[in-house]
Structures are given as C-alpha cells and as structure tokens.
C-alpha cells in the first residue's frame, strides 16, 4: 500500500467516524478508510474525546482512551486537590534534581576518562581508569559508564602482581637489549635475540617475539633507511659470458660460487668531493666476504686486487665460479686472463638487470645503510677507509647473518667444516 499524507481534517473526520458509528471497531473503520489500525489508534489518542457510541446507540467510554498519567507513569487523579498537586509537583522537582545530579556526575566521570581512551590498549586503559577513580566513585557506576564488566575489572586487578613481575623482567631484558644495540645500532629483533641466546643456558633463553615486544615498548629499533624505488631498463647487448647462476645464489660448500660488484663510496665536498670505490668477492655458501679492495679509481686493477685477495684467503680458487655484472672492468681482457690463471670461470647476468647480481647488490646496500645511516657521504677519504675496514672485518667475524642462521659467516663456515670432519670420521 502506498503511504499517504493525511490532512488534519481527514484525521479528525476519521476519529469522529469511529466515535459516532454504533458498535464500531478500530479494525472495521481502518479497513473502510484504507489505513492501518496503528495509524487510527494514533489519531484517536491525539484527537479523540474518550467517548464512543455503543452498539445500541448509547454513548459510552472509549476503551482506547488512555488514562492521564504523570511523568513517572502514575495515573493522575481526576479530582486532585491543589495541595496534592503541589506535593506531586514538588516530588517531581526533587526527582528531576536527582536526575540532574546523576547526569552531572556521569559527565564529570567521562571527562576524566577521556584522557585514558587515547592510550594504546583501550580495554586496559578503561580498567586503569576504574582503578584510579574507585575511591571517589562507586566501581559499579564506573564500570557501567566505560562499558566494562565488573568481573573483568576485578580479574584484571587480581593479575596486577603478575603484571608487575613481568614489567620488572621486561625492564631487565630491555637493559640487556640496549647493551647489544649500543654496540651495533643496526641490529633488529632477530639479531638481538641471537646475540642474547648465544651461549645462554636453556632456562635463560628468550623468545624472539618477546624481544620484539620489549623493543617496541622501549622504542629500540635497528636502523632502517628509507628506500627509493628505482627501475632499470635493460639495453640490447650480446651476452659474451653466460649466466651460470641464473639468480641461484646458493652453494653446497665454500669456495665454489662467488659473486662480486663495485660500489662507489661518496666523499663530501669538504673532504675531496670525489668517490672511493669498493670491489667485493662474496662466497655464496656462507655470504663471507673473502676478498675486497678499495681505491680512488675504477680501473681493472681494482677488481683484480679483490680477486687476488680472495685467492690468498682461500689458498686457491681453482674450479670456482665468479659471477658479476657487465661492467667494463669485468669484461676486460686483463680480468679474463687473471680468471683463467686462477682457474676461475666467469659468469655474468644480463645487461641492465641488477636482480641477476642481487646478492652483491644487497651486500653493498647493507654496508652503506649500516655505516652511513642518515649521512649522504663520508667526511673524508681516511674516515671512509677506516669505517669500511671496520665494518667489512666485523661483517665476517661478528655480524650475525640471517642466511647463516644468525651466525657470523666465519662461524657458519667453521661449524660446517667441523660437522663435515665429524661425519667423515
């Protein structure tokens, strides 16, 4: 049925029809008028006289007329005396004043609670608010206003000693974490956990999730540098040297597969204004930096020095694969002759595709991020050489690598060598 807007005259006529029709019912009149019964009842409450015509034509009281009541829902006596009316109104005033006091108290409580709701854990903040104000207001009223169960509040209150003990233990753990972080501010939760558990007794070991939680709570975090998205467009070129790794930067044993690259080390204008260059040779098995060289040029001798240093570290590179990009120094004849003399097979990724040498690229990015951090360059060449030397040395001996199960590359290789000897025996 389409809803209609009825005029006041129509409504009054409908009420008069009901009251003047002998034996009329709400249902019958509503059906005759094409309206719902509830609508007619509403009109009768608004415009009705309280009278209706019985079936025999005699006037009678309408059964639909409601009895006048007070605001409290009590019926108002028809023959109420002035004194009774005054008493009733005074009682009503007292009732309204009590209600106003209640609302004022609730407003004060909620104003105090507002500062608690901006904290991290909303439920805990509500419990804490109730505890802080329990001496001033009833706990029942506080719990109702902040919408928590009293049983939950009392359970939270009963657990206070356990929370205090955990907070004390977390503070002790935070101090240990700060000591590790002070030695190297680049470490995150996984490396901190490995450092804390190194040599610890089974009962003293800590879970990495707890370490991460405590570090978040005490604002301790490893250095993370914002990265800019860069894209490289490959250029057509002849692949003179095949890609023997195909982005598989793994090896079943040390001294089989190596990757390397050259990265620039920027020097400030106040220092020299130029760049130093670092050439690397990294073992795919343990991520160990077995050879490296720093120079103020990018000539072939730079990468040759790095490869010779790797040969000196390993004793021999015969049979190993060395993977690089298509830099001019790596494609030079002199470098090819050195590789042949050392028994090294060259491998190169596609031109302009950094992902084909991702392991070496990642090493370079990690070095700059952890050494430079928020600085754009080194102040001078001497400082650059000193800091790079310190980092690459520590990288092999102390820095925990996720690839090595959060062991240093040297430790990882030694453990693998010991296990191999034990198996052979």
Tab-separated table of N, CA and C in Angstrom, residues 121-268:
chain	number	residue	atom	x	y	z
A	121	UNK	N	46.161	0.413	24.523
A	121	UNK	CA	45.231	-0.673	24.797
A	121	UNK	C	43.984	-0.080	25.434
A	122	UNK	N	42.887	0.009	24.663
A	122	UNK	CA	41.680	0.674	25.150
A	122	UNK	C	41.094	-0.036	26.362
A	123	UNK	N	41.074	-1.380	26.349
A	123	UNK	CA	40.477	-2.112	27.456
A	123	UNK	C	41.289	-1.933	28.730
A	124	UNK	N	42.607	-2.063	28.633
A	124	UNK	CA	43.458	-1.875	29.805
A	124	UNK	C	43.333	-0.447	30.329
A	125	UNK	N	43.212	0.514	29.431
A	125	UNK	CA	43.065	1.905	29.856
A	125	UNK	C	41.775	2.098	30.635
A	126	UNK	N	40.711	1.436	30.236
A	126	UNK	CA	39.444	1.544	30.970
A	126	UNK	C	39.564	0.926	32.355
A	127	UNK	N	40.214	-0.234	32.419
A	127	UNK	CA	40.423	-0.849	33.732
A	127	UNK	C	41.241	0.073	34.630
A	128	UNK	N	42.271	0.664	34.063
A	128	UNK	CA	43.123	1.554	34.852
A	128	UNK	C	42.337	2.778	35.318
A	129	UNK	N	41.448	3.282	34.496
A	129	UNK	CA	40.625	4.432	34.878
A	129	UNK	C	39.732	4.070	36.061
A	130	UNK	N	39.112	2.895	36.000
A	130	UNK	CA	38.268	2.464	37.118
A	130	UNK	C	39.089	2.340	38.392
A	131	UNK	N	40.274	1.762	38.291
A	131	UNK	CA	41.128	1.596	39.475
A	131	UNK	C	41.548	2.949	40.051
A	132	UNK	N	41.855	3.909	39.181
A	132	UNK	CA	42.315	5.213	39.652
A	132	UNK	C	41.205	6.031	40.304
A	133	UNK	N	39.942	5.744	39.979
A	133	UNK	CA	38.829	6.546	40.490
A	133	UNK	C	37.893	5.767	41.407
A	134	UNK	N	38.291	4.548	41.792
A	134	UNK	CA	37.424	3.713	42.627
A	134	UNK	C	37.208	4.311	44.011
A	135	UNK	N	38.148	5.106	44.483
A	135	UNK	CA	37.986	5.710	45.810
A	135	UNK	C	37.030	6.893	45.783
A	136	UNK	N	36.757	7.440	44.618
A	136	UNK	CA	35.890	8.624	44.507
A	136	UNK	C	34.477	8.267	44.100
A	137	UNK	N	34.338	7.304	43.182
A	137	UNK	CA	33.024	6.916	42.675
A	137	UNK	C	32.832	5.415	42.869
A	138	UNK	N	31.582	4.957	42.938
A	138	UNK	CA	31.336	3.511	43.058
A	138	UNK	C	31.866	2.758	41.840
A	139	UNK	N	32.461	1.596	42.072
A	139	UNK	CA	33.017	0.791	40.986
A	139	UNK	C	31.924	0.387	39.999
A	140	UNK	N	30.732	0.094	40.521
A	140	UNK	CA	29.635	-0.311	39.645
A	140	UNK	C	29.316	0.789	38.645
A	141	UNK	N	29.215	2.043	39.127
A	141	UNK	CA	28.903	3.159	38.247
A	141	UNK	C	30.034	3.378	37.228
A	142	UNK	N	31.278	3.294	37.669
A	142	UNK	CA	32.408	3.482	36.752
A	142	UNK	C	32.420	2.439	35.650
A	143	UNK	N	32.194	1.189	36.018
A	143	UNK	CA	32.205	0.111	35.024
A	143	UNK	C	31.069	0.278	34.021
A	144	UNK	N	29.911	0.739	34.509
A	144	UNK	CA	28.791	0.956	33.600
A	144	UNK	C	29.113	2.048	32.586
A	145	UNK	N	29.720	3.133	33.047
A	145	UNK	CA	29.976	4.266	32.169
A	145	UNK	C	31.038	3.959	31.116
A	146	UNK	N	32.064	3.203	31.471
A	146	UNK	CA	33.120	2.877	30.498
A	146	UNK	C	32.879	1.541	29.813
A	147	UNK	N	31.713	0.931	30.120
A	147	UNK	CA	31.251	-0.274	29.427
A	147	UNK	C	32.219	-1.444	29.564
A	148	UNK	N	32.538	-1.777	30.813
A	148	UNK	CA	33.315	-2.990	31.098
A	148	UNK	C	32.587	-3.768	32.187
A	149	UNK	N	32.794	-5.061	32.191
A	149	UNK	CA	32.186	-5.904	33.214
A	149	UNK	C	32.971	-5.786	34.518
A	150	UNK	N	32.227	-5.732	35.614
A	150	UNK	CA	32.915	-5.647	36.915
A	150	UNK	C	33.773	-6.885	37.169
A	151	UNK	N	33.277	-8.053	36.739
A	151	UNK	CA	34.071	-9.271	36.951
A	151	UNK	C	35.390	-9.199	36.181
A	152	UNK	N	35.343	-8.616	34.983
A	152	UNK	CA	36.573	-8.479	34.207
A	152	UNK	C	37.524	-7.491	34.872
A	153	UNK	N	36.960	-6.424	35.421
A	153	UNK	CA	37.806	-5.442	36.114
A	153	UNK	C	38.493	-6.067	37.323
A	154	UNK	N	37.740	-6.810	38.129
A	154	UNK	CA	38.339	-7.421	39.321
A	154	UNK	C	39.363	-8.499	38.948
A	155	UNK	N	39.109	-9.214	37.813
A	155	UNK	CA	40.097	-10.192	37.357
A	155	UNK	C	41.381	-9.483	36.924
A	156	UNK	N	41.231	-8.345	36.240
A	156	UNK	CA	42.410	-7.560	35.836
A	156	UNK	C	43.148	-7.044	37.064
A	157	UNK	N	42.417	-6.604	38.060
A	157	UNK	CA	43.036	-6.092	39.283
A	157	UNK	C	43.780	-7.198	40.023
A	158	UNK	N	43.205	-8.415	40.026
A	158	UNK	CA	43.863	-9.530	40.709
A	158	UNK	C	45.170	-9.923	40.023
A	159	UNK	N	45.278	-9.652	38.721
A	159	UNK	CA	46.501	-10.002	37.999
A	159	UNK	C	47.579	-8.949	38.070
A	160	UNK	N	47.379	-7.905	38.867
A	160	UNK	CA	48.362	-6.820	38.959
A	160	UNK	C	49.745	-7.301	39.414
A	161	UNK	N	49.839	-8.158	40.441
A	161	UNK	CA	51.185	-8.616	40.859
A	161	UNK	C	51.946	-9.335	39.733
A	162	UNK	N	51.229	-10.158	38.967
A	162	UNK	CA	51.893	-10.873	37.876
A	162	UNK	C	52.358	-9.893	36.800
A	163	UNK	N	51.544	-8.881	36.522
A	163	UNK	CA	51.945	-7.886	35.524
A	163	UNK	C	53.141	-7.073	36.003
A	164	UNK	N	53.168	-6.780	37.290
A	164	UNK	CA	54.304	-6.032	37.832
A	164	UNK	C	55.586	-6.847	37.735
A	165	UNK	N	55.482	-8.149	38.020
A	165	UNK	CA	56.664	-9.009	37.907
A	165	UNK	C	57.154	-9.087	36.471
A	166	UNK	N	56.199	-9.177	35.535
A	166	UNK	CA	56.595	-9.234	34.123
A	166	UNK	C	57.219	-7.910	33.684
A	167	UNK	N	56.678	-6.802	34.181
A	167	UNK	CA	57.241	-5.499	33.822
A	167	UNK	C	58.671	-5.374	34.323
A	168	UNK	N	58.936	-5.899	35.532
A	168	UNK	CA	60.291	-5.863	36.070
A	168	UNK	C	61.236	-6.712	35.222
A	169	UNK	N	60.756	-7.906	34.843
A	169	UNK	CA	61.581	-8.783	33.998
A	169	UNK	C	61.827	-8.147	32.632
A	170	UNK	N	60.815	-7.477	32.104
A	170	UNK	CA	60.980	-6.815	30.812
A	170	UNK	C	61.981	-5.666	30.903
A	171	UNK	N	61.982	-4.964	32.039
A	171	UNK	CA	62.935	-3.862	32.211
A	171	UNK	C	64.370	-4.392	32.232
A	172	UNK	N	64.569	-5.547	32.882
A	172	UNK	CA	65.898	-6.161	32.906
A	172	UNK	C	66.301	-6.583	31.494
A	173	UNK	N	65.348	-7.180	30.765
A	173	UNK	CA	65.635	-7.595	29.391
A	173	UNK	C	65.919	-6.387	28.509
A	174	UNK	N	65.186	-5.301	28.728
A	174	UNK	CA	65.410	-4.089	27.936
A	174	UNK	C	66.821	-3.552	28.135
A	175	UNK	N	67.328	-3.654	29.359
A	175	UNK	CA	68.697	-3.197	29.623
A	175	UNK	C	69.705	-4.051	28.852
A	176	UNK	N	69.467	-5.361	28.800
A	176	UNK	CA	70.362	-6.241	28.038
A	176	UNK	C	70.280	-5.926	26.541
A	177	UNK	N	69.065	-5.652	26.074
A	177	UNK	CA	68.891	-5.324	24.661
A	177	UNK	C	69.607	-4.027	24.322
A	178	UNK	N	69.497	-3.032	25.200
A	178	UNK	CA	70.163	-1.747	24.954
A	178	UNK	C	71.680	-1.925	24.876
A	179	UNK	N	72.221	-2.841	25.683
A	179	UNK	CA	73.663	-3.077	25.636
A	179	UNK	C	74.076	-3.635	24.276
A	180	UNK	N	73.268	-4.575	23.745
A	180	UNK	CA	73.555	-5.130	22.423
A	180	UNK	C	73.376	-4.056	21.355
A	181	UNK	N	72.312	-3.284	21.479
A	181	UNK	CA	72.009	-2.258	20.488
A	181	UNK	C	73.041	-1.133	20.512
A	182	UNK	N	73.593	-0.854	21.684
A	182	UNK	CA	74.612	0.195	21.786
A	182	UNK	C	75.872	-0.198	21.021
A	183	UNK	N	76.189	-1.495	21.061
A	183	UNK	CA	77.372	-1.961	20.332
A	183	UNK	C	77.162	-1.904	18.823
A	184	UNK	N	75.901	-2.086	18.384
A	184	UNK	CA	75.592	-2.032	16.949
A	184	UNK	C	74.139	-1.604	16.814
A	185	UNK	N	73.931	-0.350	16.455
A	185	UNK	CA	72.565	0.169	16.412
A	185	UNK	C	71.792	-0.239	15.160
A	186	UNK	N	72.387	-1.073	14.319
A	186	UNK	CA	71.681	-1.527	13.114
A	186	UNK	C	70.915	-2.824	13.337
A	187	UNK	N	71.139	-3.500	14.455
A	187	UNK	CA	70.526	-4.811	14.656
A	187	UNK	C	69.062	-4.660	15.022
A	188	UNK	N	68.244	-5.597	14.506
A	188	UNK	CA	66.836	-5.660	14.849
A	188	UNK	C	66.571	-6.818	15.786
A	189	UNK	N	65.296	-7.127	15.992
A	189	UNK	CA	64.910	-8.158	16.959
A	189	UNK	C	65.530	-9.526	16.671
A	190	UNK	N	65.559	-10.022	15.414
A	190	UNK	CA	66.141	-11.349	15.188
A	190	UNK	C	67.609	-11.441	15.592
A	191	UNK	N	68.415	-10.429	15.223
A	191	UNK	CA	69.842	-10.484	15.562
A	191	UNK	C	70.058	-10.240	17.056
A	192	UNK	N	69.243	-9.386	17.651
A	192	UNK	CA	69.354	-9.184	19.102
A	192	UNK	C	69.044	-10.483	19.831
A	193	UNK	N	68.006	-11.188	19.383
A	193	UNK	CA	67.657	-12.465	20.015
A	193	UNK	C	68.796	-13.467	19.900
A	194	UNK	N	69.386	-13.557	18.717
A	194	UNK	CA	70.512	-14.479	18.523
A	194	UNK	C	71.682	-14.105	19.419
A	195	UNK	N	71.938	-12.818	19.586
A	195	UNK	CA	73.047	-12.372	20.434
A	195	UNK	C	72.774	-12.712	21.898
A	196	UNK	N	71.538	-12.507	22.353
A	196	UNK	CA	71.205	-12.795	23.750
A	196	UNK	C	71.243	-14.293	24.044
A	197	UNK	N	70.857	-15.100	23.065
A	197	UNK	CA	70.799	-16.548	23.289
A	197	UNK	C	72.124	-17.250	23.040
A	198	UNK	N	73.098	-16.532	22.520
A	198	UNK	CA	74.393	-17.145	22.229
A	198	UNK	C	75.078	-17.549	23.536
A	199	UNK	N	75.208	-18.837	23.739
A	199	UNK	CA	75.854	-19.352	24.939
A	199	UNK	C	74.982	-19.357	26.176
A	200	UNK	N	73.717	-18.995	26.060
A	200	UNK	CA	72.835	-18.951	27.223
A	200	UNK	C	72.354	-20.355	27.590
A	201	UNK	N	72.059	-20.553	28.865
A	201	UNK	CA	71.509	-21.817	29.332
A	201	UNK	C	70.063	-21.937	28.849
A	202	UNK	N	69.548	-23.170	28.732
A	202	UNK	CA	68.175	-23.340	28.232
A	202	UNK	C	67.150	-22.494	28.986
A	203	UNK	N	67.294	-22.380	30.292
A	203	UNK	CA	66.330	-21.603	31.060
A	203	UNK	C	66.480	-20.105	30.908
A	204	UNK	N	67.601	-19.667	30.365
A	204	UNK	CA	67.856	-18.227	30.211
A	204	UNK	C	67.592	-17.728	28.797
A	205	UNK	N	67.210	-18.612	27.879
A	205	UNK	CA	66.972	-18.202	26.508
A	205	UNK	C	65.685	-17.386	26.409
A	206	UNK	N	65.645	-16.466	25.467
A	206	UNK	CA	64.476	-15.610	25.286
A	206	UNK	C	63.890	-15.840	23.902
A	207	UNK	N	62.590	-15.658	23.810
A	207	UNK	CA	61.888	-15.837	22.544
A	207	UNK	C	61.968	-14.563	21.715
A	208	UNK	N	62.071	-14.731	20.392
A	208	UNK	CA	62.220	-13.551	19.533
A	208	UNK	C	60.983	-12.659	19.574
A	209	UNK	N	59.801	-13.245	19.839
A	209	UNK	CA	58.596	-12.429	19.924
A	209	UNK	C	58.629	-11.529	21.158
A	210	UNK	N	59.152	-12.065	22.254
A	210	UNK	CA	59.260	-11.246	23.462
A	210	UNK	C	60.274	-10.136	23.256
A	211	UNK	N	61.385	-10.452	22.617
A	211	UNK	CA	62.393	-9.422	22.336
A	211	UNK	C	61.792	-8.320	21.476
A	212	UNK	N	61.040	-8.705	20.449
A	212	UNK	CA	60.413	-7.708	19.574
A	212	UNK	C	59.419	-6.851	20.357
A	213	UNK	N	58.648	-7.475	21.251
A	213	UNK	CA	57.673	-6.721	22.050
A	213	UNK	C	58.357	-5.724	22.978
A	214	UNK	N	59.417	-6.157	23.649
A	214	UNK	CA	60.135	-5.272	24.564
A	214	UNK	C	60.814	-4.142	23.792
A	215	UNK	N	61.355	-4.455	22.617
A	215	UNK	CA	61.986	-3.407	21.818
A	215	UNK	C	60.953	-2.362	21.377
A	216	UNK	N	59.764	-2.814	21.001
A	216	UNK	CA	58.712	-1.853	20.635
A	216	UNK	C	58.314	-1.004	21.828
A	217	UNK	N	58.158	-1.638	22.995
A	217	UNK	CA	57.711	-0.910	24.185
A	217	UNK	C	58.735	0.127	24.628
A	218	UNK	N	60.028	-0.134	24.405
A	218	UNK	CA	61.080	0.783	24.844
A	218	UNK	C	61.680	1.567	23.683
A	219	UNK	N	60.984	1.555	22.530
A	219	UNK	CA	61.404	2.352	21.368
A	219	UNK	C	62.842	2.052	20.948
A	220	UNK	N	63.206	0.770	20.957
A	220	UNK	CA	64.519	0.330	20.488
A	220	UNK	C	64.327	-0.324	19.133
A	221	UNK	N	65.007	0.157	18.128
A	221	UNK	CA	64.854	-0.426	16.802
A	221	UNK	C	66.147	-0.300	16.025
A	222	UNK	N	66.361	-1.272	15.160
A	222	UNK	CA	67.518	-1.208	14.281
A	222	UNK	C	67.331	-0.133	13.230
A	223	UNK	N	68.431	0.363	12.732
A	223	UNK	CA	68.357	1.434	11.747
A	223	UNK	C	67.742	0.919	10.446
A	224	UNK	N	66.754	1.640	9.933
A	224	UNK	CA	66.102	1.306	8.669
A	224	UNK	C	66.125	2.551	7.802
A	225	UNK	N	66.733	2.449	6.663
A	225	UNK	CA	66.821	3.587	5.750
A	225	UNK	C	65.672	3.547	4.761
A	226	UNK	N	65.091	4.701	4.517
A	226	UNK	CA	64.020	4.777	3.536
A	226	UNK	C	64.587	4.520	2.140
A	227	UNK	N	63.887	3.708	1.407
A	227	UNK	CA	64.374	3.320	0.087
A	227	UNK	C	63.544	4.004	-0.993
A	228	UNK	N	64.224	4.412	-2.011
A	228	UNK	CA	63.563	4.956	-3.179
A	228	UNK	C	63.444	3.867	-4.242
A	229	UNK	N	62.333	3.871	-4.922
A	229	UNK	CA	62.109	2.870	-5.970
A	229	UNK	C	62.865	3.284	-7.215
A	230	UNK	N	63.696	2.391	-7.696
A	230	UNK	CA	64.439	2.648	-8.921
A	230	UNK	C	64.152	1.546	-9.921
A	231	UNK	N	64.059	1.917	-11.157
A	231	UNK	CA	63.845	0.934	-12.218
A	231	UNK	C	65.003	0.996	-13.195
A	232	UNK	N	65.358	-0.148	-13.724
A	232	UNK	CA	66.442	-0.240	-14.701
A	232	UNK	C	65.882	-0.786	-16.006
A	233	UNK	N	66.159	-0.105	-17.081
A	233	UNK	CA	65.706	-0.540	-18.398
A	233	UNK	C	66.865	-1.244	-19.094
A	234	UNK	N	66.758	-2.556	-19.326
A	234	UNK	CA	67.859	-3.278	-19.987
A	234	UNK	C	68.093	-2.758	-21.400
A	235	UNK	N	69.343	-2.762	-21.786
A	235	UNK	CA	69.711	-2.369	-23.137
A	235	UNK	C	70.112	-3.617	-23.919
A	236	UNK	N	69.771	-3.669	-25.190
A	236	UNK	CA	70.171	-4.834	-26.005
A	236	UNK	C	71.690	-4.956	-26.056
A	237	UNK	N	72.174	-6.144	-25.854
A	237	UNK	CA	73.623	-6.368	-25.924
A	237	UNK	C	73.877	-7.850	-26.141
A	238	UNK	N	74.991	-8.135	-26.683
A	238	UNK	CA	75.373	-9.531	-26.878
A	238	UNK	C	75.889	-10.102	-25.561
A	239	UNK	N	75.384	-11.269	-25.188
A	239	UNK	CA	75.803	-11.922	-23.956
A	239	UNK	C	77.086	-12.700	-24.250
A	240	UNK	N	78.233	-12.048	-23.990
A	240	UNK	CA	79.511	-12.685	-24.300
A	240	UNK	C	79.852	-13.774	-23.302
A	241	UNK	N	79.450	-13.572	-22.025
A	241	UNK	CA	79.730	-14.559	-20.976
A	241	UNK	C	78.393	-15.089	-20.477
A	242	UNK	N	78.205	-16.393	-20.381
A	242	UNK	CA	76.902	-16.938	-19.961
A	242	UNK	C	76.627	-16.683	-18.476
A	243	UNK	N	75.344	-16.710	-18.131
A	243	UNK	CA	74.913	-16.589	-16.734
A	243	UNK	C	74.821	-18.003	-16.165
A	244	UNK	N	75.817	-18.381	-15.371
A	244	UNK	CA	75.877	-19.735	-14.829
A	244	UNK	C	75.079	-19.895	-13.533
A	245	UNK	N	74.659	-18.781	-12.925
A	245	UNK	CA	73.925	-18.865	-11.655
A	245	UNK	C	72.410	-18.802	-11.841
A	246	UNK	N	71.965	-18.018	-12.813
A	246	UNK	CA	70.528	-17.872	-13.051
A	246	UNK	C	69.782	-17.483	-11.757
A	247	UNK	N	70.375	-16.530	-11.051
A	247	UNK	CA	69.812	-15.983	-9.799
A	247	UNK	C	69.731	-17.016	-8.672
A	248	UNK	N	70.455	-18.084	-8.789
A	248	UNK	CA	70.535	-19.081	-7.719
A	248	UNK	C	71.810	-18.810	-6.927
A	249	UNK	N	71.712	-18.032	-5.874
A	249	UNK	CA	72.889	-17.612	-5.116
A	249	UNK	C	73.130	-18.542	-3.929
A	250	UNK	N	73.185	-19.827	-4.223
A	250	UNK	CA	73.472	-20.825	-3.195
A	250	UNK	C	74.638	-21.679	-3.640
A	251	UNK	N	75.211	-22.378	-2.680
A	251	UNK	CA	76.322	-23.294	-2.973
A	251	UNK	C	76.297	-24.403	-1.935
A	252	UNK	N	76.722	-25.594	-2.338
A	252	UNK	CA	76.686	-26.735	-1.417
A	252	UNK	C	77.893	-26.761	-0.489
A	253	UNK	N	78.910	-25.942	-0.787
A	253	UNK	CA	80.110	-25.902	0.048
A	253	UNK	C	80.846	-24.600	-0.229
A	254	UNK	N	81.765	-24.218	0.665
A	254	UNK	CA	82.535	-22.995	0.428
A	254	UNK	C	83.442	-23.128	-0.796
A	255	UNK	N	83.837	-21.981	-1.339
A	255	UNK	CA	84.835	-21.896	-2.397
A	255	UNK	C	84.364	-22.530	-3.705
A	256	UNK	N	83.054	-22.470	-3.972
A	256	UNK	CA	82.533	-22.987	-5.235
A	256	UNK	C	81.901	-21.891	-6.080
A	257	UNK	N	81.135	-21.021	-5.454
A	257	UNK	CA	80.446	-19.965	-6.177
A	257	UNK	C	80.686	-18.627	-5.488
A	258	UNK	N	81.039	-17.626	-6.281
A	258	UNK	CA	81.271	-16.281	-5.747
A	258	UNK	C	80.498	-15.258	-6.580
A	259	UNK	N	80.144	-14.171	-5.936
A	259	UNK	CA	79.576	-13.021	-6.643
A	259	UNK	C	80.383	-11.795	-6.243
A	260	UNK	N	80.356	-10.787	-7.087
A	260	UNK	CA	81.104	-9.570	-6.779
A	260	UNK	C	80.549	-8.384	-7.526
A	261	UNK	N	80.938	-7.210	-7.072
A	261	UNK	CA	80.459	-5.983	-7.700
A	261	UNK	C	81.367	-4.841	-7.271
A	262	UNK	N	81.173	-3.692	-7.900
A	262	UNK	CA	81.844	-2.461	-7.493
A	262	UNK	C	80.785	-1.476	-7.042
A	263	UNK	N	81.006	-0.842	-5.895
A	263	UNK	CA	80.099	0.206	-5.427
A	263	UNK	C	80.915	1.443	-5.091
A	264	UNK	N	80.321	2.600	-5.329
A	264	UNK	CA	81.043	3.842	-5.036
A	264	UNK	C	80.815	4.254	-3.590
A	265	UNK	N	81.823	4.873	-2.996
A	265	UNK	CA	81.782	5.367	-1.619
A	265	UNK	C	81.936	6.884	-1.681
A	266	UNK	N	80.827	7.634	-1.582
A	266	UNK	CA	80.887	9.087	-1.807
A	266	UNK	C	81.610	9.818	-0.678
A	267	UNK	N	82.413	10.800	-1.061
A	267	UNK	CA	83.157	11.645	-0.116
A	267	UNK	C	82.591	13.064	-0.218
A	268	UNK	N	82.462	13.740	0.917
A	268	UNK	CA	81.894	15.088	0.921
A	268	UNK	C	82.810	16.065	0.181
